[in-house]
Coordinates of C-alpha atoms and ligand atoms in Angstrom, one line a residue:
M327 CA 12.8 -4.2 19.0
S328 CA 10.9 -7.3 20.2
T329 CA 12.7 -10.4 21.0
F330 CA 11.3 -12.1 17.9
T331 CA 12.5 -9.3 15.4
E332 CA 15.9 -9.3 17.4
A333 CA 16.1 -13.2 16.7
N334 CA 15.4 -12.3 12.9
R335 CA 18.1 -9.5 13.0
Q336 CA 20.7 -11.9 14.4
A337 CA 19.9 -14.8 12.1
F338 CA 19.9 -12.7 8.9
D339 CA 23.1 -10.9 10.0
G340 CA 24.7 -14.3 10.3
L341 CA 23.3 -15.5 7.0
S342 CA 24.2 -12.5 5.1
T343 CA 27.7 -13.4 3.6
K344 CA 26.5 -16.8 2.2
Y345 CA 23.0 -15.6 1.3
D346 CA 23.8 -14.9 -2.3
S347 CA 26.1 -17.8 -2.8
E348 CA 23.9 -20.9 -2.3
P349 CA 22.9 -22.2 -5.8
W350 CA 19.2 -23.1 -4.6
R351 CA 18.7 -19.4 -3.6
H352 CA 20.0 -18.2 -7.0
R353 CA 17.5 -20.6 -8.7
M354 CA 14.8 -19.2 -6.5
T355 CA 15.7 -15.6 -7.0
D356 CA 15.7 -16.2 -10.8
Q357 CA 12.3 -17.8 -10.6
I358 CA 10.7 -14.9 -8.6
K359 CA 12.5 -12.3 -11.1
K360 CA 10.9 -14.2 -14.0
G361 CA 7.5 -14.0 -12.0
L362 CA 7.8 -10.3 -11.5
H363 CA 8.7 -9.8 -15.2
N364 CA 5.7 -11.9 -16.3
R365 CA 3.6 -9.6 -14.2
K366 CA 5.0 -6.2 -15.1
D367 CA 1.5 -4.9 -16.5
W368 CA -0.5 -6.6 -13.7
I369 CA 1.5 -4.8 -11.1
G370 CA -0.1 -1.7 -12.5
V371 CA 2.4 1.1 -11.7
R372 CA 3.3 3.7 -14.2
W373 CA 6.9 2.6 -14.9
A374 CA 9.7 5.0 -15.5
E375 CA 10.4 6.0 -19.1
S376 CA 14.1 6.6 -20.3
D377 CA 13.7 10.4 -20.3
D378 CA 11.9 10.7 -17.0
L379 CA 15.0 11.5 -15.0
Q380 CA 15.7 14.4 -17.4
Y381 CA 12.3 15.8 -16.9
G382 CA 12.3 15.2 -13.2
R383 CA 9.5 12.6 -13.0
E384 CA 10.2 10.0 -10.3
T385 CA 8.9 6.5 -9.9
K386 CA 9.8 5.5 -6.4
L387 CA 10.2 1.9 -5.2
L388 CA 10.3 0.9 -1.5
D389 CA 11.9 -2.5 -1.1
Y390 CA 11.0 -3.4 2.4
A391 CA 12.9 -6.3 4.1
C392 CA 15.2 -5.8 1.2
G393 CA 18.0 -8.3 2.2
T394 CA 20.8 -8.2 -0.3
G395 CA 18.4 -6.7 -3.0
S396 CA 16.7 -9.6 -5.0
V397 CA 13.6 -7.3 -5.7
T398 CA 15.7 -4.3 -6.3
K399 CA 17.8 -6.3 -8.8
A400 CA 14.8 -7.8 -10.5
I401 CA 12.8 -4.6 -11.2
G402 CA 15.1 -1.6 -10.4
S403 CA 15.5 -0.7 -14.1
W404 CA 11.8 0.2 -14.1
V405 CA 11.9 2.9 -11.6
T406 CA 14.0 6.0 -10.9
N407 CA 14.5 5.9 -7.1
I408 CA 14.9 3.0 -4.7
R409 CA 14.9 2.9 -0.9
G410 CA 15.7 -0.3 0.9
I411 CA 15.0 -0.9 4.6
D412 CA 16.0 -4.0 6.6
I413 CA 16.6 -4.8 10.3
S414 CA 19.9 -6.6 9.4
E415 CA 22.9 -4.3 9.1
N416 CA 25.1 -6.9 7.2
M417 CA 22.2 -7.3 4.7
V418 CA 22.0 -3.6 4.2
K419 CA 25.7 -3.3 3.7
L420 CA 25.7 -6.0 1.0
F421 CA 22.7 -4.2 -0.7
N422 CA 24.6 -0.9 -0.7
E423 CA 27.8 -2.4 -1.9
A424 CA 26.1 -4.2 -4.8
A425 CA 24.4 -0.9 -5.8
Q426 CA 27.6 1.1 -5.7
A427 CA 29.4 -1.6 -7.7
S428 CA 26.9 -1.2 -10.3
G429 CA 27.8 2.5 -10.5
L430 CA 24.5 3.8 -9.0
K431 CA 24.4 6.9 -6.9
T432 CA 23.1 6.9 -3.2
E433 CA 20.3 9.4 -4.3
Q434 CA 19.1 6.8 -6.9
V435 CA 19.5 3.5 -4.7
N436 CA 20.0 3.3 -1.0
A437 CA 19.2 0.9 1.8
V438 CA 19.2 1.8 5.5
V439 CA 18.8 -0.3 8.7
G440 CA 15.3 0.2 10.1
D441 CA 12.1 -1.4 11.3
L442 CA 8.8 0.1 10.3
L443 CA 6.9 -2.6 12.3
G444 CA 7.9 -1.8 15.9
D445 CA 5.8 0.1 18.4
E446 CA 7.7 3.3 17.4
V447 CA 9.3 4.2 14.1
S448 CA 12.8 5.7 14.1
A449 CA 13.1 9.4 13.2
N450 CA 15.3 8.7 10.2
L451 CA 12.4 6.9 8.4
D452 CA 9.9 9.7 9.1
T453 CA 11.3 12.0 6.3
P454 CA 9.8 12.7 2.9
E455 CA 12.4 10.5 1.4
Y456 CA 10.5 7.4 2.8
Q457 CA 7.0 8.7 1.8
N458 CA 5.0 8.8 -1.3
F459 CA 6.1 5.5 -3.0
D460 CA 4.7 4.4 -6.3
L461 CA 5.4 0.7 -5.4
A462 CA 6.2 -1.0 -2.1
V463 CA 7.4 -4.5 -2.3
I464 CA 8.0 -7.1 0.6
G465 CA 9.9 -10.0 -1.0
L466 CA 9.8 -13.2 1.2
G467 CA 9.8 -11.2 4.4
F468 CA 6.2 -11.3 5.3
H469 CA 6.2 -14.8 6.9
H470 CA 9.1 -13.5 9.2
F471 CA 6.9 -10.6 10.6
E472 CA 5.4 -10.8 14.0
N473 CA 2.5 -8.6 13.1
P474 CA 1.4 -9.0 9.4
M475 CA -1.5 -6.4 9.6
R476 CA 0.8 -3.7 11.0
A477 CA 3.3 -4.4 8.1
I478 CA 0.5 -3.8 5.6
E479 CA -0.7 -0.7 7.3
R480 CA 2.6 0.8 7.9
L481 CA 3.7 0.3 4.2
T482 CA 0.2 1.5 2.8
E483 CA 0.5 4.9 4.6
R484 CA 3.8 5.4 2.7
L485 CA 2.2 4.8 -0.7
K486 CA 1.0 7.6 -3.0
P487 CA -2.7 8.0 -2.5
A488 CA -4.9 6.6 -5.3
T489 CA -1.9 5.2 -7.3
G490 CA 0.7 3.7 -4.9
V491 CA 0.7 -0.2 -5.1
L492 CA 1.7 -2.7 -2.5
I493 CA 2.9 -6.1 -3.6
I494 CA 3.7 -9.0 -1.1
I495 CA 5.6 -11.9 -2.5
D496 CA 5.4 -15.0 -0.1
F497 CA 4.6 -18.5 0.2
L498 CA 1.1 -20.4 0.1
P499 CA 0.7 -22.4 3.4
F500 CA 3.5 -24.8 4.4
D501 CA 4.1 -26.7 7.5
K502 CA 6.3 -24.5 9.5
D503 CA 6.8 -27.2 12.3
E504 CA 8.3 -29.8 10.0
P505 CA 11.3 -31.2 11.8
A506 CA 13.6 -31.1 8.6
G507 CA 14.2 -28.7 5.8
P508 CA 14.6 -25.0 5.6
Q509 CA 11.9 -24.2 8.2
A510 CA 13.7 -26.3 10.8
A511 CA 16.9 -24.4 10.2
N512 CA 15.2 -21.0 10.5
A513 CA 12.5 -22.0 13.1
Q514 CA 13.3 -19.2 15.4
T515 CA 12.7 -16.5 12.6
I516 CA 9.6 -17.9 10.9
K517 CA 6.3 -16.6 12.4
H518 CA 3.8 -17.7 9.9
G519 CA 3.6 -21.0 7.8
G520 CA 2.6 -19.1 4.7
F521 CA -0.7 -17.5 3.7
A522 CA -3.8 -18.4 1.8
R523 CA -5.5 -16.0 -0.7
Q524 CA -8.4 -15.4 1.8
N525 CA -5.9 -14.3 4.5
M526 CA -4.1 -11.9 2.3
E527 CA -7.4 -10.6 0.8
M528 CA -8.7 -9.9 4.3
L529 CA -5.5 -8.1 5.4
F530 CA -5.4 -5.9 2.3
K531 CA -9.1 -5.0 2.6
A532 CA -8.6 -4.2 6.3
A533 CA -5.8 -1.7 5.3
K534 CA -8.4 -0.2 2.9
L535 CA -6.2 -1.4 -0.1
E536 CA -8.3 -1.4 -3.3
N537 CA -8.1 -3.6 -6.5
F538 CA -6.9 -6.8 -4.6
S539 CA -5.4 -9.3 -6.9
F540 CA -3.7 -12.6 -6.2
S541 CA -1.5 -14.6 -8.6
V542 CA 0.4 -17.8 -7.9
M543 CA 3.5 -18.8 -9.7
E544 CA 3.1 -21.9 -11.7
E545 CA 6.5 -23.4 -11.0
Q546 CA 7.3 -24.2 -7.3
V547 CA 10.6 -23.1 -5.7
E548 CA 12.7 -25.7 -3.9
M549 CA 14.5 -24.5 -0.6
F550 CA 17.2 -26.5 1.3
G551 CA 17.9 -26.7 5.0
K552 CA 21.4 -27.0 6.7
D553 CA 20.9 -30.9 6.7
G554 CA 20.5 -31.0 3.0
T555 CA 16.8 -31.9 2.9
S556 CA 14.5 -29.8 0.9
S557 CA 11.0 -28.8 0.5
K558 CA 9.0 -27.3 -2.3
R559 CA 6.8 -24.2 -1.9
S560 CA 4.3 -22.2 -4.0
V561 CA 5.1 -18.6 -4.4
F562 CA 2.1 -16.0 -4.6
F563 CA 2.1 -12.3 -5.5
A564 CA -0.6 -10.3 -3.8
R565 CA -1.5 -6.8 -5.0
G566 CA -3.6 -3.8 -3.8
R567 CA -3.7 -0.2 -4.5
R568 CA -3.9 2.7 -1.8
E569 CA -7.3 4.3 -1.9
P570 CA -7.5 8.0 -2.7
T571 CA -7.6 10.7 0.1
T572 CA -10.9 12.1 1.0
W573 CA -10.2 15.2 -1.0
G574 CA -9.2 12.8 -4.0
K575 CA -12.6 11.1 -3.7
I576 CA -14.5 14.3 -3.7
S577 CA -12.6 15.7 -6.7
K578 CA -13.4 12.4 -8.5
W579 CA -17.0 12.6 -7.6
I580 CA -17.2 16.3 -8.7
G581 CA -15.4 15.4 -12.0
S582 CA -18.0 12.5 -12.6
M583 CA -20.8 14.8 -11.9
Q584 CA -19.5 17.4 -14.5
T585 CA -19.1 14.6 -17.0
V586 CA -22.7 13.6 -16.5
A587 CA -23.9 17.2 -16.8
S588 CA -21.9 17.8 -20.0
D589 CA -23.3 14.5 -21.4
Q590 CA -26.8 15.7 -20.7
W591 CA -26.1 19.0 -22.3
Q592 CA -24.7 17.3 -25.4
I593 CA -27.3 14.6 -25.8
G594 CA -30.4 16.1 -24.2
P595 CA -31.3 18.8 -26.6
R596 CA -30.8 16.6 -29.7
E597 CA -32.9 13.7 -28.3
Q598 CA -35.7 16.3 -27.5
V599 CA -35.7 17.7 -30.9
Q600 CA -35.6 14.3 -32.5
A601 CA -38.5 13.4 -30.1
Q602 CA -40.4 16.3 -31.3
L603 CA -39.8 15.6 -35.0
G604 CA -41.0 12.1 -34.5
P605 CA -39.6 9.0 -36.2
M606 CA -40.3 10.4 -39.7
G607 CA -39.2 13.8 -38.9
G608 CA -35.8 13.7 -40.6
R609 CA -32.3 13.5 -39.2
I610 CA -30.5 16.1 -37.3
R611 CA -27.3 16.9 -39.2
E612 CA -24.1 16.1 -37.2
Ligands
LIG1802 C1 14.1 -14.1 3.5 S1 14.9 -12.6 3.6 C2 14.3 -11.8 2.0 C3 15.2 -10.8 1.6 C4 15.0 -10.2 0.3 N1 13.7 -9.4 0.2 C5 14.8 -11.3 -0.9 O1 13.7 -11.5 -1.5 O2 15.8 -12.1 -1.0 C6 14.0 -11.8 4.9 C7 14.5 -10.4 5.2 O3 13.5 -9.8 6.2 C8 14.4 -9.0 7.1 N2 13.5 -8.6 8.2 C9 12.9 -9.6 9.2 N3 12.0 -8.9 10.0 C10 12.1 -7.7 9.5 C11 11.5 -6.4 10.0 N4 10.7 -6.4 11.1 N5 11.7 -5.3 9.3 C12 12.6 -5.2 8.3 N6 13.2 -6.3 7.8 C13 12.9 -7.5 8.3 C14 15.5 -9.9 7.4 O4 16.5 -9.2 7.9 C15 15.9 -10.5 6.0 O5 16.7 -9.7 5.3

């Protein structure tokens, strides 16, 4: 683990116990939950239906940098399986305690300590359980990452080809070097002072994510530092879909050729007859 990621791990391990008890954080979590709910269709995932579990259809969510589980709590009821990953052991412990207290089984919801962004990925994350997600979300973790491009690439390769969606929830540009406020309190853990739409679009395109879309929450959030000073930030949602595999693209192409051929077969002969009959030649019966 790099020195910077280690600083994040220690900071969030230390923050974990009071993470969910600060009133301003509650307000922010509620605002983002509302933002996600307003964008349920925009996210573009086939959400779980009530009888999916019975028939074995899964909708899998990867909550990356899950913390105590704000994203999971906001949209967990739309999916059948959730895997959380975070570098902070204390955050993961709180995530799992909350899931178990809600009566959820580990097979349904579980978080583990891990880092997908290092030079090597640990073996416990290289199993089918951590592949083929319908949706991966990074909620407010992106500006803490040393290498955002690597984060997008590593999550994209864990999405279902052609349908899997990546959502990044983070802040529009802010002054990360401001001497007061929340950024000052967490200076050693913040790598980027937010992201503009163009940055996000460039990163998503470089990872070959398709259908990029960017949406900013109307209402700003207000964050507080240890010294009581606050700063307001705008929250965005960036979305992209994993491209199909090469085989998927070929099948789609073959499919479209068959459609063209069958359209020609249906329309062609009728138009030819009509042309031979001329404009006054009567109508072909349907
Ligand atoms: C601001 S918190 C957000 C937590 C949660 N997603 C939420 O919305 O409340 C950022 C989280 O990112 C985690 N984190 C930082 N760097 C990470 C990395 N390289 N891999 C995984 N998690 C990381 C921290 O431990 C922390 O829990």
